[in-house]
Every structure is written in C-alpha cells, then in structure tokens.
CSV table of C-alpha atoms in Angstrom, one decimal:
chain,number,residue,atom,x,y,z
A,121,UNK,CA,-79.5,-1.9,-37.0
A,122,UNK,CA,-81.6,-4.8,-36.8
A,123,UNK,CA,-83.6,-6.4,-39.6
A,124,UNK,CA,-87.0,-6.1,-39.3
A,125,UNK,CA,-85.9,-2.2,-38.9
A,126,UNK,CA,-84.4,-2.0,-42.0
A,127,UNK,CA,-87.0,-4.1,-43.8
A,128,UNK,CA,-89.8,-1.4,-42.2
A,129,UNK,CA,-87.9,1.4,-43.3
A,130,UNK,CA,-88.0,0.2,-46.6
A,131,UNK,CA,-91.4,-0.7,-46.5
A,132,UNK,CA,-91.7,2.6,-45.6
A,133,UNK,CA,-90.3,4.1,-48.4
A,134,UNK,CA,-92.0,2.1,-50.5
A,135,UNK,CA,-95.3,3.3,-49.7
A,136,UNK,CA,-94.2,7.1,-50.5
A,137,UNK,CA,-95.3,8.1,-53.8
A,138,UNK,CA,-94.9,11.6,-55.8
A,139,UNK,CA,-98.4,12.4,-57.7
A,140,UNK,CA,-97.9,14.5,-60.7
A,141,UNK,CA,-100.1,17.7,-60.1
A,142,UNK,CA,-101.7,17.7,-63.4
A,143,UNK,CA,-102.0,14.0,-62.8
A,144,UNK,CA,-105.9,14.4,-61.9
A,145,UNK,CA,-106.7,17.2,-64.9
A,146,UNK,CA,-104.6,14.7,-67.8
A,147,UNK,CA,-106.8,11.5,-66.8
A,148,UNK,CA,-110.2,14.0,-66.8
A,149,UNK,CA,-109.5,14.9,-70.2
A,150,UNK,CA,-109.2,11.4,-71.9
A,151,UNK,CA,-112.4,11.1,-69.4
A,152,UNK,CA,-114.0,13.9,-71.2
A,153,UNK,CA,-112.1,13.3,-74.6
A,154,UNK,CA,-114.1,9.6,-74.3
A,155,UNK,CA,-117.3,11.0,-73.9
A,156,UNK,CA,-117.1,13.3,-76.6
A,157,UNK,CA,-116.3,10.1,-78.6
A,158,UNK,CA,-119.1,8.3,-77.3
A,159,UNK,CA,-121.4,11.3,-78.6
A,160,UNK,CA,-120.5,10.1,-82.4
A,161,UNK,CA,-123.5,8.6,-84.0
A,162,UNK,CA,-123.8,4.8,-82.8
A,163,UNK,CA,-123.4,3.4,-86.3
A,164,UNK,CA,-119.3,4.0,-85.7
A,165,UNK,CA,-117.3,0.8,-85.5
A,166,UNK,CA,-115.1,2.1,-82.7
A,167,UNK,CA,-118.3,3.1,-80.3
A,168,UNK,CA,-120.1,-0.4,-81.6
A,169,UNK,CA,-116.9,-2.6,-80.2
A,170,UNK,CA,-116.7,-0.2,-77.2
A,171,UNK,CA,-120.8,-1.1,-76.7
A,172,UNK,CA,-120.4,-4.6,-77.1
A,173,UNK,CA,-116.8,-5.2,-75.0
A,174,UNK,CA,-118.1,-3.6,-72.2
A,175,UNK,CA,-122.2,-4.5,-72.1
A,176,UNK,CA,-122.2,-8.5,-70.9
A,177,UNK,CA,-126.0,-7.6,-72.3
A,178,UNK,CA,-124.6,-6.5,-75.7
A,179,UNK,CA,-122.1,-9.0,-75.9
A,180,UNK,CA,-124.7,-11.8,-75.2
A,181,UNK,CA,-127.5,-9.7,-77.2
A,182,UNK,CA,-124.5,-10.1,-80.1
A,183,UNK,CA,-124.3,-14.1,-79.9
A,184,UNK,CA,-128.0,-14.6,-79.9
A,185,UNK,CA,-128.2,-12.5,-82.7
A,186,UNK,CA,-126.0,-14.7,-84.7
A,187,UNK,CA,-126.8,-18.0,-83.3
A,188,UNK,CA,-130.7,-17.3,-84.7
A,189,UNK,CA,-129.3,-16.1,-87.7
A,190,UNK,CA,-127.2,-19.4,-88.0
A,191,UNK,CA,-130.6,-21.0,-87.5
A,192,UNK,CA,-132.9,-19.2,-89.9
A,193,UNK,CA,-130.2,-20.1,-92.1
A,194,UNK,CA,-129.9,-23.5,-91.8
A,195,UNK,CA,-134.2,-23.8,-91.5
A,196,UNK,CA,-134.0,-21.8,-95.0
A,197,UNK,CA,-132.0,-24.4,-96.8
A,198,UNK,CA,-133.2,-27.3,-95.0
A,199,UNK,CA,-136.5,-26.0,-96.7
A,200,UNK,CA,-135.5,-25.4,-99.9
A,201,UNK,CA,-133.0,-28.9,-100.2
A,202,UNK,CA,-137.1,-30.3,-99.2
A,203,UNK,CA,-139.1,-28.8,-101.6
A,204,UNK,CA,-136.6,-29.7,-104.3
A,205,UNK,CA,-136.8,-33.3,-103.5
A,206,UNK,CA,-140.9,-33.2,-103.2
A,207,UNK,CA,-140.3,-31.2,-107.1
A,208,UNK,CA,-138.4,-33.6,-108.3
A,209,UNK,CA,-139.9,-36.6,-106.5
B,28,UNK,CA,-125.9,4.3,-50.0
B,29,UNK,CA,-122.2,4.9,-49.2
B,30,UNK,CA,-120.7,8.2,-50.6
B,31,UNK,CA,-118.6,6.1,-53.2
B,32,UNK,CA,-121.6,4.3,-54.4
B,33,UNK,CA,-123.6,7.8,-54.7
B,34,UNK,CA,-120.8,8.9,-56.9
B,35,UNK,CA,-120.4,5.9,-59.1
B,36,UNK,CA,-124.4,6.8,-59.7
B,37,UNK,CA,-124.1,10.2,-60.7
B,38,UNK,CA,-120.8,9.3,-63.3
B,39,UNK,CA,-123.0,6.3,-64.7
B,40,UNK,CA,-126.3,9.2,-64.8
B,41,UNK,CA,-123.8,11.4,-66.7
B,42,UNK,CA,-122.3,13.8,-64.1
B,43,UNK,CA,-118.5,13.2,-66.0
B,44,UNK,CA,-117.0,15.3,-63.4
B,45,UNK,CA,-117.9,13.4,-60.6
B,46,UNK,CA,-115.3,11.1,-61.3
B,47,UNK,CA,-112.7,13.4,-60.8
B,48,UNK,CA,-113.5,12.4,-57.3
B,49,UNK,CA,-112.6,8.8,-57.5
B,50,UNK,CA,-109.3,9.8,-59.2
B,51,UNK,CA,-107.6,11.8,-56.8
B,52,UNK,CA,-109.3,9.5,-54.3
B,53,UNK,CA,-107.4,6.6,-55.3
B,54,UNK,CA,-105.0,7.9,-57.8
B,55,UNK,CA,-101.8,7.6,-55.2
B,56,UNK,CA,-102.6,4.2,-54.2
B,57,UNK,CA,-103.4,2.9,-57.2
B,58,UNK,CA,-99.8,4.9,-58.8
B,59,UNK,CA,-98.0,3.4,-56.4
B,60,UNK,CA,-99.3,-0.1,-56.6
B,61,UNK,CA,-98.1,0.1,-60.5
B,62,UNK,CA,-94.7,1.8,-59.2
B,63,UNK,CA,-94.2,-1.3,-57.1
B,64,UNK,CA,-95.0,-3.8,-59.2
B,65,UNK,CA,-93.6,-2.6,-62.8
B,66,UNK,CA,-90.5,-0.6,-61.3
B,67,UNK,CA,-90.5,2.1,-63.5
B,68,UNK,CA,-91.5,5.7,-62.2
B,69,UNK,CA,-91.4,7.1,-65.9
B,70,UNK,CA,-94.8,4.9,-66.9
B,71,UNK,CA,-96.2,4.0,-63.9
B,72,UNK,CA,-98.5,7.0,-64.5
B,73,UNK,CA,-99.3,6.3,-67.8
B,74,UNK,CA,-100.3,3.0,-66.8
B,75,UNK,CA,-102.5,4.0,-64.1
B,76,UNK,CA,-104.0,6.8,-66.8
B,77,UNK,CA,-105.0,3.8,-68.4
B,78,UNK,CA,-106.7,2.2,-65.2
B,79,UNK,CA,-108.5,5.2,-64.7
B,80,UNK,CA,-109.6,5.3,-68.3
B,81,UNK,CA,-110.7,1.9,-68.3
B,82,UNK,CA,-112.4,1.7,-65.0
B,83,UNK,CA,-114.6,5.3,-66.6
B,84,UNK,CA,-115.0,2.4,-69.7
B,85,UNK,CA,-116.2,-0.1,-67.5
B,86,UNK,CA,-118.3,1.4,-65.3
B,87,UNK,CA,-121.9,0.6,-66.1
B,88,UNK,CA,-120.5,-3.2,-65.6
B,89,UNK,CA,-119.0,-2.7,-62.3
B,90,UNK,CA,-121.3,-4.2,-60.0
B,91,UNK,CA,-121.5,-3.7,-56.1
B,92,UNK,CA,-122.9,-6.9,-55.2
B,93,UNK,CA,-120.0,-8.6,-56.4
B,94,UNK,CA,-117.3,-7.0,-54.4
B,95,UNK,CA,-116.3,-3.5,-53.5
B,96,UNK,CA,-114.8,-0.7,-55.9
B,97,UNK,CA,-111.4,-0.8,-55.1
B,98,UNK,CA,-111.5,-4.7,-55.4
B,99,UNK,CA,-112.6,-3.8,-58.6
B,100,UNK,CA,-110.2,-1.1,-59.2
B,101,UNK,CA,-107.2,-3.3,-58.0
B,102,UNK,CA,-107.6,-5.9,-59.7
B,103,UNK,CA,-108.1,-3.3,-63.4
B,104,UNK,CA,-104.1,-2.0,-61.9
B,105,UNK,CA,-103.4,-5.6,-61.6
B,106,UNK,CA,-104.1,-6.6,-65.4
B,107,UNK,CA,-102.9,-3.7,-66.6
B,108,UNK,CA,-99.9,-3.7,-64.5
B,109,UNK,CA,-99.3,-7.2,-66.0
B,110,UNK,CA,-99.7,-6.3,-69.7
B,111,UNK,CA,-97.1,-3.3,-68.9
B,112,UNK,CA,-94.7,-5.8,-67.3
B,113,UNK,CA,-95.1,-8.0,-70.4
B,114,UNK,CA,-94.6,-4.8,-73.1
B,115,UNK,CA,-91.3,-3.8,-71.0
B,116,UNK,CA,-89.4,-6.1,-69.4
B,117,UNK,CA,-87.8,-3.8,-66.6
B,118,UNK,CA,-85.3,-4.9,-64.2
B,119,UNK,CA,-83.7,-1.6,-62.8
B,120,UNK,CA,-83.6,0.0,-58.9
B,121,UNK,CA,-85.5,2.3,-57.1
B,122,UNK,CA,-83.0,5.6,-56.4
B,123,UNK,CA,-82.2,5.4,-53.1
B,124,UNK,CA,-83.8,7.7,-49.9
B,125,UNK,CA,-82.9,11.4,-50.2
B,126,UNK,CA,-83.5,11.9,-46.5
B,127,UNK,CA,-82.1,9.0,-44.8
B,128,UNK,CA,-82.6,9.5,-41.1
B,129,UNK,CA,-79.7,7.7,-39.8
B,130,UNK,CA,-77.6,9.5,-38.1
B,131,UNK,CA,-74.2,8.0,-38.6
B,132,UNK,CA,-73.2,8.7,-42.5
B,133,UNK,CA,-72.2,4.2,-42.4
B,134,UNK,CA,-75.5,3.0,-41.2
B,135,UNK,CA,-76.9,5.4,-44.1
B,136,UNK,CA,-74.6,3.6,-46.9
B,137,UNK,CA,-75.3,-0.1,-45.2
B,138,UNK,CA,-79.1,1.0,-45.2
B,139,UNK,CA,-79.2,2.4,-48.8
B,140,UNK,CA,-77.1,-0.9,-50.3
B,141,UNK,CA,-79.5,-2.7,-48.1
B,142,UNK,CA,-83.0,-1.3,-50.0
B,143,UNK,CA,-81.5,-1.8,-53.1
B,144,UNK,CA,-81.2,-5.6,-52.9
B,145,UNK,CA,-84.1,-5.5,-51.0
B,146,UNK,CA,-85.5,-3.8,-54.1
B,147,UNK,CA,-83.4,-6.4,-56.5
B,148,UNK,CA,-84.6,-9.3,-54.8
B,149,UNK,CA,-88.7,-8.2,-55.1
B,150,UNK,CA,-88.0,-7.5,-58.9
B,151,UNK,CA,-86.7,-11.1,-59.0
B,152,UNK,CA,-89.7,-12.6,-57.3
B,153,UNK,CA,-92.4,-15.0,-58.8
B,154,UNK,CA,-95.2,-12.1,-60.6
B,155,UNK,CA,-97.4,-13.8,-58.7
B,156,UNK,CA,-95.9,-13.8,-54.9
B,157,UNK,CA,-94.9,-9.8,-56.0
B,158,UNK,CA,-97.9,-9.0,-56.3
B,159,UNK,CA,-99.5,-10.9,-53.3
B,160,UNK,CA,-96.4,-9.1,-51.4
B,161,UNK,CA,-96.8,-5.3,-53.0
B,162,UNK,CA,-100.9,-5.3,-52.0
B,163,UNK,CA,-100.5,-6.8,-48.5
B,164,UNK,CA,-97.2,-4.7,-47.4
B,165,UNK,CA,-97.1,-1.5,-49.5
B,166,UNK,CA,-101.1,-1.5,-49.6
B,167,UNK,CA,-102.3,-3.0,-46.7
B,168,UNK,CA,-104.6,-4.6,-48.2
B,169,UNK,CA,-106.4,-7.4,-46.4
B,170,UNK,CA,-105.8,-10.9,-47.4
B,171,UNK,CA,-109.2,-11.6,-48.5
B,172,UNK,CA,-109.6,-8.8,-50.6
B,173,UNK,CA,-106.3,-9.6,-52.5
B,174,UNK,CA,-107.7,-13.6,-53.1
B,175,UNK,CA,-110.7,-11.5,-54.7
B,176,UNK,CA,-108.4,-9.6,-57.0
B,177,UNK,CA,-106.0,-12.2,-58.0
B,178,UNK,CA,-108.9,-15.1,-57.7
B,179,UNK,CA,-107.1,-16.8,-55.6
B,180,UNK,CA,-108.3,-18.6,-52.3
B,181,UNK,CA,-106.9,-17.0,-48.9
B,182,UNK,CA,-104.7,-19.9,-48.2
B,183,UNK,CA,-103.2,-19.4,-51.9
B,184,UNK,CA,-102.4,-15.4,-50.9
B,185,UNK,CA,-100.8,-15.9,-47.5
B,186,UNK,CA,-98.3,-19.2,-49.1
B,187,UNK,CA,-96.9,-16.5,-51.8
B,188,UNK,CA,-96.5,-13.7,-49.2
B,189,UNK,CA,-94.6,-16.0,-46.7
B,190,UNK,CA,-92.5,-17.5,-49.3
B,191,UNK,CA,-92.1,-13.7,-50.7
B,192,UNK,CA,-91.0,-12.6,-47.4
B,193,UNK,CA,-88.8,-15.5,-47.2
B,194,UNK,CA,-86.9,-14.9,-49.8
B,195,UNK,CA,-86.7,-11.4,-48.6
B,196,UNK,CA,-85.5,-12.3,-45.8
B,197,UNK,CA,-82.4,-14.2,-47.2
B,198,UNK,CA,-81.4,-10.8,-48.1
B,199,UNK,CA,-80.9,-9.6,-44.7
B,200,UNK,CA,-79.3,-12.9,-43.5
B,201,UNK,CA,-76.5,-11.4,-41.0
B,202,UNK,CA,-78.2,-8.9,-39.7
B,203,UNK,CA,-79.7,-9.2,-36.3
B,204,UNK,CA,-82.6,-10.0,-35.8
B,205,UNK,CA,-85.6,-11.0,-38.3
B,206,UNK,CA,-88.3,-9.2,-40.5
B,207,UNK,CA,-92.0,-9.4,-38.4
C-alpha cells in the first residue's frame, strides 16, 4: 500500500457527501419564509437594516443622508451664533 | 447569457422558485466544503442553510463582472464556515469508510487508522492552509479562483497548499512511496 494511494483514497472519501433529501425543500422555505418578511410594510426596522446591509446604494444613500444633515446642522448654528453677535454687536 | 446568469435574473425579477435551482445545483459541494472544513456532519447543513439564505439575501449585490457565482458562493461558505468554526471549537474524526475496498481485513485496519490521522492532522492545520487545501483537493477548485475567495494572490494559495500537504505528508512517513 503505497502512500499517495492511501492519501487518494482518502481524498476520495472525502469528497463523498450524504445530502439530506428534504435538504433542498428546508432551505426553500426560509427562502420563501424571507420573502414573505420582505412583503411587511418598509417602515419595519428588521426589513430597513436588511435594505441598508445589503444595498451598497442604501448603505451610501444612508451616510450621505447624515453627513448633509451634520452639515445643515452645523450651517444652522454657525448662522444663528452670527446673527447673535451682529444683535448684540 | 449563461443559464446560471438567466436564473440569477429571474430570482432577482421575483421568480423565488428559481432558486431552488441553484440550491440543489451547488448544495453538495458547497455541504461538503463546510463538512471539511468545520468537521462536524451534525451542522454542516445548518451552516450551509445559512449560505444559501444569505447568498438569496445578497443577491441583488452579487455582481458578474466581478467574478463568477460560485466564487461568490465560496467565498459566502468560506465566512460562514469561519464564524461556525469560531462559535464551536470542534476537534473530533470523521467515522471511518463503511465499504473499505481492501481486500485483506489488515490493510483495511492500517488504511482506516491511516484516514484518521490523516483526518487529525487537517483539523490541526493553520485555518488558513485548510482551507486553501479542502477547495483545491476535495473541490478542485482552480488556484486562481481560490486567491479570489480567500483574497489572496496565486503565489499566497499554492505556499499554504504545499506546506498543507507537507505536513500531511509527515503523516504517512514510512510508507512507501509519496503523496503526488
């Protein structure tokens, strides 16, 4: 029995593999059970972290959002520190 | 359009069933990549239930141009397989062949007491030179594919699968011969 004969038996046995039969219908119905979740109105958290984990468009849509809020923030009280000190001034 | 990619178009249009198709297309493959890499029979469907799952998740982001779907599948086994790894440390052996095809009852024993170290000493290797070792031997996968999945370059992949088979190797030290 040489080596590289036992090493290709092995390899062989390796590379069988029992399916379960239902194997197929049990991942089809967390398929199906998914897209009856996705159906829920868009407002749900889940389906909103779903959207915007798996969307690079959402998740970058997301950022934006935030980054000109950030912005419109900081432009607001930049403003109003301003018109204070021309009030005052 | 190849039939795959007509598939992944009607899923993605809303045809759910269609991807029934890609599951018991690459449902033993991808079982028996997990199998291999986690060594435990009793989740390795689980865990490729939750490939499957995730890939369905995933799929309006899976793009063609940026490699092939079973790159893309692979390397969705590969992290999963990885977090399963790191939620159960396993460390037990594959039951030996129930049809050995040996003909003398001593070879079978030497053979069987052989796979299981064989099987010991993959468990033990580096994750990294495993897994290089499970999709090139038990999947055949091409080297440059596997560099896609573990973004690695080429040179990277075939280091870990020679020093994998290296070590595997050591295992059959006094045997004749050597492993191709």
């Amino acid at each position: 029995m040489k080596d590289h004969e036992v090493y290709e038996s092995w390899r062989q046995e390796k590379r069988q593999i029992d399916v379960s039969r239902n194997f197929t219908e049990r991942v089809m119905n967390e398929v199906h059970q998914c897209e009856q979740s996705r159906k829920i109105p868009l407002i749900k958290m889940e389906r909103l972290i779903d959207l915007i984990s798996f969307h690079p468009l959402a998740k970058t849509g997301l950022v934006a959002a935030g980054a000109a809020t950030g912005i419109a923030r900081l432009i607001i009280m930049i403003n109003a520190i301003l018109s204070n000190g021309v009030i005052n001034g | 359009m190849t039939e795959e990619t007509g598939i992944i178009r009607a899923v993605l249009e809303g045809d759910t069933e269609s991807f029934r198709l890609l599951v018991q297309k690459y449902q033993k493959p991808i079982i028996r990549m997990i199998a291999n890499l986690i060594n435990d029979r009793h989740i390795c469907e689980d865990v490729a239930q939750e490939v499957f799952l995730a890939a369905y998740k995933k799929l309006p982001s899976f793009d063609p141009a940026r490699s092939s779907f079973s790159t893309w599948l692979f390397t969705i086994t590969r992290n999963k397989s990885i977090n399963a790894m790191k939620k159960k440390r396993v460390l037990s052996v594959s039951n030996p062949p129930e049809n050995p095809d040996f003909s003398e009852p001593a070879d079978s024993l030497i053979r069987d007491e052989l796979f299981v170290k064989l099987d010991r000493a993959l468990q033990s290797l580096n994750p990294g030179h495993k897994r290089a070792l499970v999709m090139a031997e038990f999947e055949n996968l091409p080297y440059e594919q596997i560099a896609q999945i573990e973004g690695v370059r080429i040179g990277t992949i075939k280091s870990r699968i020679n020093r994998a088979k290296q070590r595997l190797r050591s295992v059959l030290d006094g045997i004749d011969g050597d492993i191709q």
